[in-house]
mmCIF file with all atom_site columns, C-alpha atoms in Angstrom:
data_model
loop_
_atom_site.group_PDB
_atom_site.id
_atom_site.type_symbol
_atom_site.label_atom_id
_atom_site.label_alt_id
_atom_site.label_comp_id
_atom_site.label_asym_id
_atom_site.label_entity_id
_atom_site.label_seq_id
_atom_site.pdbx_PDB_ins_code
_atom_site.Cartn_x
_atom_site.Cartn_y
_atom_site.Cartn_z
_atom_site.occupancy
_atom_site.B_iso_or_equiv
_atom_site.pdbx_formal_charge
_atom_site.auth_seq_id
_atom_site.auth_comp_id
_atom_site.auth_asym_id
_atom_site.auth_atom_id
_atom_site.pdbx_PDB_model_num
ATOM 1   C CA . UNK A 1 1   ? 32.795  -47.987 19.461  1.00 60.00 ? 1   UNK A CA 1
ATOM 2   C CA . UNK A 1 2   ? 33.143  -49.436 16.016  1.00 73.00 ? 2   UNK A CA 1
ATOM 3   C CA . UNK A 1 3   ? 34.982  -47.674 13.196  1.00 75.00 ? 3   UNK A CA 1
ATOM 4   C CA . UNK A 1 4   ? 31.849  -47.559 11.017  1.00 68.00 ? 4   UNK A CA 1
ATOM 5   C CA . UNK A 1 5   ? 29.891  -45.798 13.747  1.00 66.00 ? 5   UNK A CA 1
ATOM 6   C CA . UNK A 1 6   ? 32.776  -43.365 14.312  1.00 61.00 ? 6   UNK A CA 1
ATOM 7   C CA . UNK A 1 7   ? 32.911  -42.551 10.570  1.00 71.00 ? 7   UNK A CA 1
ATOM 8   C CA . UNK A 1 8   ? 29.126  -41.957 10.441  1.00 64.00 ? 8   UNK A CA 1
ATOM 9   C CA . UNK A 1 9   ? 29.285  -39.558 13.392  1.00 69.00 ? 9   UNK A CA 1
ATOM 10  C CA . UNK A 1 10  ? 32.278  -37.731 11.874  1.00 64.00 ? 10  UNK A CA 1
ATOM 11  C CA . UNK A 1 11  ? 30.494  -37.332 8.527   1.00 71.00 ? 11  UNK A CA 1
ATOM 12  C CA . UNK A 1 12  ? 27.366  -36.067 10.326  1.00 59.00 ? 12  UNK A CA 1
ATOM 13  C CA . UNK A 1 13  ? 29.395  -33.479 12.251  1.00 57.00 ? 13  UNK A CA 1
ATOM 14  C CA . UNK A 1 14  ? 31.157  -32.343 9.069   1.00 66.00 ? 14  UNK A CA 1
ATOM 15  C CA . UNK A 1 15  ? 27.828  -31.977 7.228   1.00 55.00 ? 15  UNK A CA 1
ATOM 16  C CA . UNK A 1 16  ? 26.358  -30.040 10.149  1.00 55.00 ? 16  UNK A CA 1
ATOM 17  C CA . UNK A 1 17  ? 29.334  -27.650 10.207  1.00 61.00 ? 17  UNK A CA 1
ATOM 18  C CA . UNK A 1 18  ? 29.142  -27.200 6.416   1.00 51.00 ? 18  UNK A CA 1
ATOM 19  C CA . UNK A 1 19  ? 25.422  -26.461 6.615   1.00 53.00 ? 19  UNK A CA 1
ATOM 20  C CA . UNK A 1 20  ? 25.905  -23.877 9.380   1.00 50.00 ? 20  UNK A CA 1
ATOM 21  C CA . UNK A 1 21  ? 28.724  -22.260 7.394   1.00 52.00 ? 21  UNK A CA 1
ATOM 22  C CA . UNK A 1 22  ? 26.475  -22.055 4.315   1.00 50.00 ? 22  UNK A CA 1
ATOM 23  C CA . UNK A 1 23  ? 23.671  -20.435 6.325   1.00 50.00 ? 23  UNK A CA 1
ATOM 24  C CA . UNK A 1 24  ? 25.984  -17.863 7.856   1.00 48.00 ? 24  UNK A CA 1
ATOM 25  C CA . UNK A 1 25  ? 27.478  -17.121 4.427   1.00 49.00 ? 25  UNK A CA 1
ATOM 26  C CA . UNK A 1 26  ? 24.123  -15.794 3.243   1.00 58.00 ? 26  UNK A CA 1
ATOM 27  C CA . UNK A 1 27  ? 24.541  -12.124 3.831   1.00 74.00 ? 27  UNK A CA 1
ATOM 28  C CA . UNK A 1 28  ? 21.830  -9.540  4.162   1.00 80.00 ? 28  UNK A CA 1
ATOM 29  C CA . UNK A 1 29  ? 21.214  -7.619  0.955   1.00 83.00 ? 29  UNK A CA 1
ATOM 30  C CA . UNK A 1 30  ? 20.168  -3.979  1.307   1.00 87.00 ? 30  UNK A CA 1
ATOM 31  C CA . UNK A 1 31  ? 18.604  -2.053  -1.570  1.00 89.00 ? 31  UNK A CA 1
ATOM 32  C CA . UNK A 1 32  ? 17.454  1.533   -1.259  1.00 92.00 ? 32  UNK A CA 1
ATOM 33  C CA . UNK A 1 33  ? 16.123  4.189   -3.563  1.00 93.00 ? 33  UNK A CA 1
ATOM 34  C CA . UNK A 1 34  ? 13.252  6.496   -4.432  1.00 94.00 ? 34  UNK A CA 1
ATOM 35  C CA . UNK A 1 35  ? 9.922   5.823   -6.143  1.00 95.00 ? 35  UNK A CA 1
ATOM 36  C CA . UNK A 1 36  ? 8.627   8.746   -8.231  1.00 94.00 ? 36  UNK A CA 1
ATOM 37  C CA . UNK A 1 37  ? 5.838   9.626   -10.658 1.00 93.00 ? 37  UNK A CA 1
ATOM 38  C CA . UNK A 1 38  ? 7.161   9.241   -14.224 1.00 91.00 ? 38  UNK A CA 1
ATOM 39  C CA . UNK A 1 39  ? 5.231   12.231  -15.592 1.00 90.00 ? 39  UNK A CA 1
ATOM 40  C CA . UNK A 1 40  ? 5.770   14.799  -12.814 1.00 91.00 ? 40  UNK A CA 1
ATOM 41  C CA . UNK A 1 41  ? 8.874   13.485  -11.043 1.00 92.00 ? 41  UNK A CA 1
ATOM 42  C CA . UNK A 1 42  ? 7.199   13.887  -7.645  1.00 94.00 ? 42  UNK A CA 1
ATOM 43  C CA . UNK A 1 43  ? 7.964   11.238  -4.995  1.00 94.00 ? 43  UNK A CA 1
ATOM 44  C CA . UNK A 1 44  ? 5.222   8.688   -4.281  1.00 93.00 ? 44  UNK A CA 1
ATOM 45  C CA . UNK A 1 45  ? 4.570   8.372   -0.543  1.00 93.00 ? 45  UNK A CA 1
ATOM 46  C CA . UNK A 1 46  ? 3.626   4.957   0.848   1.00 93.00 ? 46  UNK A CA 1
ATOM 47  C CA . UNK A 1 47  ? 4.199   2.978   -2.364  1.00 94.00 ? 47  UNK A CA 1
ATOM 48  C CA . UNK A 1 48  ? 4.597   -0.803  -1.923  1.00 94.00 ? 48  UNK A CA 1
ATOM 49  C CA . UNK A 1 49  ? 8.001   -2.425  -2.493  1.00 93.00 ? 49  UNK A CA 1
ATOM 50  C CA . UNK A 1 50  ? 7.951   -6.250  -2.470  1.00 91.00 ? 50  UNK A CA 1
ATOM 51  C CA . UNK A 1 51  ? 10.518  -8.982  -3.045  1.00 88.00 ? 51  UNK A CA 1
ATOM 52  C CA . UNK A 1 52  ? 9.202   -11.417 -5.652  1.00 86.00 ? 52  UNK A CA 1
ATOM 53  C CA . UNK A 1 53  ? 7.844   -14.058 -5.502  1.00 83.00 ? 53  UNK A CA 1
ATOM 54  C CA . UNK A 1 54  ? 5.205   -12.580 -3.227  1.00 77.00 ? 54  UNK A CA 1
ATOM 55  C CA . UNK A 1 55  ? 4.946   -15.742 -1.107  1.00 77.00 ? 55  UNK A CA 1
ATOM 56  C CA . UNK A 1 56  ? 8.286   -14.804 0.515   1.00 80.00 ? 56  UNK A CA 1
ATOM 57  C CA . UNK A 1 57  ? 6.410   -12.114 2.440   1.00 83.00 ? 57  UNK A CA 1
ATOM 58  C CA . UNK A 1 58  ? 9.297   -9.651  2.316   1.00 87.00 ? 58  UNK A CA 1
ATOM 59  C CA . UNK A 1 59  ? 8.512   -6.041  1.566   1.00 89.00 ? 59  UNK A CA 1
ATOM 60  C CA . UNK A 1 60  ? 8.366   -2.449  2.732   1.00 91.00 ? 60  UNK A CA 1
ATOM 61  C CA . UNK A 1 61  ? 6.758   0.904   1.920   1.00 93.00 ? 61  UNK A CA 1
ATOM 62  C CA . UNK A 1 62  ? 8.189   4.241   0.879   1.00 94.00 ? 62  UNK A CA 1
ATOM 63  C CA . UNK A 1 63  ? 8.234   7.077   3.382   1.00 94.00 ? 63  UNK A CA 1
ATOM 64  C CA . UNK A 1 64  ? 6.795   10.605  2.950   1.00 93.00 ? 64  UNK A CA 1
ATOM 65  C CA . UNK A 1 65  ? 9.634   11.485  0.548   1.00 93.00 ? 65  UNK A CA 1
ATOM 66  C CA . UNK A 1 66  ? 9.169   8.358   -1.596  1.00 93.00 ? 66  UNK A CA 1
ATOM 67  C CA . UNK A 1 67  ? 12.364  6.726   -0.238  1.00 94.00 ? 67  UNK A CA 1
ATOM 68  C CA . UNK A 1 68  ? 12.605  3.072   0.765   1.00 94.00 ? 68  UNK A CA 1
ATOM 69  C CA . UNK A 1 69  ? 15.089  0.553   2.153   1.00 92.00 ? 69  UNK A CA 1
ATOM 70  C CA . UNK A 1 70  ? 14.558  -3.159  1.508   1.00 89.00 ? 70  UNK A CA 1
ATOM 71  C CA . UNK A 1 71  ? 16.647  -5.710  3.403   1.00 88.00 ? 71  UNK A CA 1
ATOM 72  C CA . UNK A 1 72  ? 16.426  -9.435  2.696   1.00 84.00 ? 72  UNK A CA 1
ATOM 73  C CA . UNK A 1 73  ? 18.333  -12.720 2.940   1.00 82.00 ? 73  UNK A CA 1
ATOM 74  C CA . UNK A 1 74  ? 16.069  -14.935 0.845   1.00 75.00 ? 74  UNK A CA 1
ATOM 75  C CA . UNK A 1 75  ? 16.750  -15.582 -2.811  1.00 76.00 ? 75  UNK A CA 1
ATOM 76  C CA . UNK A 1 76  ? 14.189  -13.642 -4.822  1.00 78.00 ? 76  UNK A CA 1
ATOM 77  C CA . UNK A 1 77  ? 13.502  -13.248 -8.512  1.00 82.00 ? 77  UNK A CA 1
ATOM 78  C CA . UNK A 1 78  ? 12.860  -9.512  -8.586  1.00 87.00 ? 78  UNK A CA 1
ATOM 79  C CA . UNK A 1 79  ? 11.444  -6.478  -6.830  1.00 91.00 ? 79  UNK A CA 1
ATOM 80  C CA . UNK A 1 80  ? 7.938   -5.204  -7.542  1.00 93.00 ? 80  UNK A CA 1
ATOM 81  C CA . UNK A 1 81  ? 6.937   -1.571  -7.053  1.00 94.00 ? 81  UNK A CA 1
ATOM 82  C CA . UNK A 1 82  ? 3.215   -0.761  -6.927  1.00 94.00 ? 82  UNK A CA 1
ATOM 83  C CA . UNK A 1 83  ? 0.984   2.171   -6.053  1.00 93.00 ? 83  UNK A CA 1
ATOM 84  C CA . UNK A 1 84  ? -2.753  2.774   -6.444  1.00 91.00 ? 84  UNK A CA 1
ATOM 85  C CA . UNK A 1 85  ? -3.482  4.427   -9.779  1.00 89.00 ? 85  UNK A CA 1
ATOM 86  C CA . UNK A 1 86  ? -0.091  3.480   -11.285 1.00 93.00 ? 86  UNK A CA 1
ATOM 87  C CA . UNK A 1 87  ? 1.135   0.582   -13.387 1.00 93.00 ? 87  UNK A CA 1
ATOM 88  C CA . UNK A 1 88  ? 3.185   -1.850  -11.246 1.00 93.00 ? 88  UNK A CA 1
ATOM 89  C CA . UNK A 1 89  ? 6.841   -2.310  -12.238 1.00 93.00 ? 89  UNK A CA 1
ATOM 90  C CA . UNK A 1 90  ? 8.970   -5.407  -11.572 1.00 92.00 ? 90  UNK A CA 1
ATOM 91  C CA . UNK A 1 91  ? 12.736  -4.952  -11.691 1.00 89.00 ? 91  UNK A CA 1
ATOM 92  C CA . UNK A 1 92  ? 15.383  -7.684  -11.916 1.00 86.00 ? 92  UNK A CA 1
ATOM 93  C CA . UNK A 1 93  ? 17.611  -8.127  -8.861  1.00 81.00 ? 93  UNK A CA 1
ATOM 94  C CA . UNK A 1 94  ? 20.659  -7.365  -11.024 1.00 78.00 ? 94  UNK A CA 1
ATOM 95  C CA . UNK A 1 95  ? 19.324  -3.838  -11.734 1.00 70.00 ? 95  UNK A CA 1
ATOM 96  C CA . UNK A 1 96  ? 20.544  -2.065  -8.546  1.00 74.00 ? 96  UNK A CA 1
ATOM 97  C CA . UNK A 1 97  ? 23.842  -0.198  -8.927  1.00 76.00 ? 97  UNK A CA 1
ATOM 98  C CA . UNK A 1 98  ? 25.751  -0.095  -5.628  1.00 78.00 ? 98  UNK A CA 1
ATOM 99  C CA . UNK A 1 99  ? 22.570  -1.056  -3.785  1.00 85.00 ? 99  UNK A CA 1
ATOM 100 C CA . UNK A 1 100 ? 20.576  1.900   -5.183  1.00 88.00 ? 100 UNK A CA 1
ATOM 101 C CA . UNK A 1 101 ? 17.476  1.397   -7.325  1.00 90.00 ? 101 UNK A CA 1
ATOM 102 C CA . UNK A 1 102 ? 15.364  4.439   -8.236  1.00 93.00 ? 102 UNK A CA 1
ATOM 103 C CA . UNK A 1 103 ? 12.076  3.696   -10.007 1.00 93.00 ? 103 UNK A CA 1
ATOM 104 C CA . UNK A 1 104 ? 9.490   5.814   -11.841 1.00 94.00 ? 104 UNK A CA 1
ATOM 105 C CA . UNK A 1 105 ? 5.900   4.584   -12.071 1.00 94.00 ? 105 UNK A CA 1
ATOM 106 C CA . UNK A 1 106 ? 3.579   5.509   -14.959 1.00 93.00 ? 106 UNK A CA 1
ATOM 107 C CA . UNK A 1 107 ? 0.023   6.621   -14.123 1.00 91.00 ? 107 UNK A CA 1
ATOM 108 C CA . UNK A 1 108 ? -2.766  4.356   -15.338 1.00 88.00 ? 108 UNK A CA 1
ATOM 109 C CA . UNK A 1 109 ? -4.752  5.829   -18.215 1.00 82.00 ? 109 UNK A CA 1
ATOM 110 C CA . UNK A 1 110 ? -8.357  5.555   -17.127 1.00 76.00 ? 110 UNK A CA 1
ATOM 111 C CA . UNK A 1 111 ? -11.228 7.542   -18.539 1.00 70.00 ? 111 UNK A CA 1
ATOM 112 C CA . UNK A 1 112 ? -14.601 8.028   -16.967 1.00 73.00 ? 112 UNK A CA 1
ATOM 113 C CA . UNK A 1 113 ? -17.760 8.047   -19.006 1.00 80.00 ? 113 UNK A CA 1
ATOM 114 C CA . UNK A 1 114 ? -19.716 11.301  -19.386 1.00 84.00 ? 114 UNK A CA 1
ATOM 115 C CA . UNK A 1 115 ? -22.236 12.012  -16.679 1.00 85.00 ? 115 UNK A CA 1
ATOM 116 C CA . UNK A 1 116 ? -25.221 14.291  -17.300 1.00 87.00 ? 116 UNK A CA 1
ATOM 117 C CA . UNK A 1 117 ? -27.097 15.611  -14.282 1.00 86.00 ? 117 UNK A CA 1
ATOM 118 C CA . UNK A 1 118 ? -30.465 17.239  -14.858 1.00 84.00 ? 118 UNK A CA 1
ATOM 119 C CA . UNK A 1 119 ? -33.071 18.399  -12.413 1.00 84.00 ? 119 UNK A CA 1
ATOM 120 C CA . UNK A 1 120 ? -36.450 20.007  -12.753 1.00 83.00 ? 120 UNK A CA 1
ATOM 121 C CA . UNK A 1 121 ? -36.901 22.953  -10.476 1.00 81.00 ? 121 UNK A CA 1
ATOM 122 C CA . UNK A 1 122 ? -39.969 22.541  -8.318  1.00 79.00 ? 122 UNK A CA 1
ATOM 123 C CA . UNK A 1 123 ? -41.783 25.310  -6.562  1.00 78.00 ? 123 UNK A CA 1
ATOM 124 C CA . UNK A 1 124 ? -41.603 25.104  -2.781  1.00 74.00 ? 124 UNK A CA 1
ATOM 125 C CA . UNK A 1 125 ? -44.951 24.978  -1.015  1.00 73.00 ? 125 UNK A CA 1
ATOM 126 C CA . UNK A 1 126 ? -45.657 25.120  2.689   1.00 74.00 ? 126 UNK A CA 1
ATOM 127 C CA . UNK A 1 127 ? -48.704 22.915  2.337   1.00 76.00 ? 127 UNK A CA 1
ATOM 128 C CA . UNK A 1 128 ? -48.156 19.408  3.610   1.00 78.00 ? 128 UNK A CA 1
ATOM 129 C CA . UNK A 1 129 ? -44.896 20.255  5.415   1.00 82.00 ? 129 UNK A CA 1
ATOM 130 C CA . UNK A 1 130 ? -45.181 19.057  9.055   1.00 85.00 ? 130 UNK A CA 1
ATOM 131 C CA . UNK A 1 131 ? -42.518 21.503  10.268  1.00 86.00 ? 131 UNK A CA 1
ATOM 132 C CA . UNK A 1 132 ? -44.491 24.492  8.951   1.00 85.00 ? 132 UNK A CA 1
ATOM 133 C CA . UNK A 1 133 ? -47.652 23.171  10.601  1.00 85.00 ? 133 UNK A CA 1
ATOM 134 C CA . UNK A 1 134 ? -45.825 22.782  13.951  1.00 87.00 ? 134 UNK A CA 1
ATOM 135 C CA . UNK A 1 135 ? -44.510 26.355  13.814  1.00 87.00 ? 135 UNK A CA 1
ATOM 136 C CA . UNK A 1 136 ? -48.014 27.680  13.038  1.00 87.00 ? 136 UNK A CA 1
ATOM 137 C CA . UNK A 1 137 ? -49.428 25.865  16.075  1.00 88.00 ? 137 UNK A CA 1
ATOM 138 C CA . UNK A 1 138 ? -46.606 27.191  18.299  1.00 89.00 ? 138 UNK A CA 1
ATOM 139 C CA . UNK A 1 139 ? -47.293 30.772  17.151  1.00 90.00 ? 139 UNK A CA 1
ATOM 140 C CA . UNK A 1 140 ? -51.050 30.365  17.671  1.00 91.00 ? 140 UNK A CA 1
ATOM 141 C CA . UNK A 1 141 ? -50.498 29.131  21.251  1.00 90.00 ? 141 UNK A CA 1
ATOM 142 C CA . UNK A 1 142 ? -47.597 31.403  22.231  1.00 86.00 ? 142 UNK A CA 1
ATOM 143 C CA . UNK A 1 143 ? -49.590 33.055  25.046  1.00 86.00 ? 143 UNK A CA 1
ATOM 144 C CA . UNK A 1 144 ? -50.346 29.629  26.586  1.00 85.00 ? 144 UNK A CA 1
ATOM 145 C CA . UNK A 1 145 ? -46.740 28.430  26.290  1.00 79.00 ? 145 UNK A CA 1
ATOM 146 C CA . UNK A 1 146 ? -45.070 31.445  27.992  1.00 79.00 ? 146 UNK A CA 1
ATOM 147 C CA . UNK A 1 147 ? -44.097 31.026  31.613  1.00 71.00 ? 147 UNK A CA 1
#
């Protein structure tokens, strides 16, 4: 085997070992906390917690008590918290203190337009009602229909 070929193989092995070492050096990051309503302080059950950008596909939901745990290895830009009827919040990944990140979401201010319901009361009449006509025929023929 020539020296050049031996050097190329050695460099390839060294690069492979360095790459594997780099991949194993990426440790799992764990962030946990609670998502609450900013106005009442009540926990928000089943709120969405996603690592940004969204195309990473890493996320979780809060439990019944509004608590979550998010574990990831990918490099993200932030964490987004969202819930129906609340303004979504995106926090920077440097925000967690000791792996704990508690977030309060503000309710969306939505107003509905006024609705006026009016109805004219109509007098009920038996005339033209097929059910009333059927009952009248059954009463008229009750002697025929008895067993």
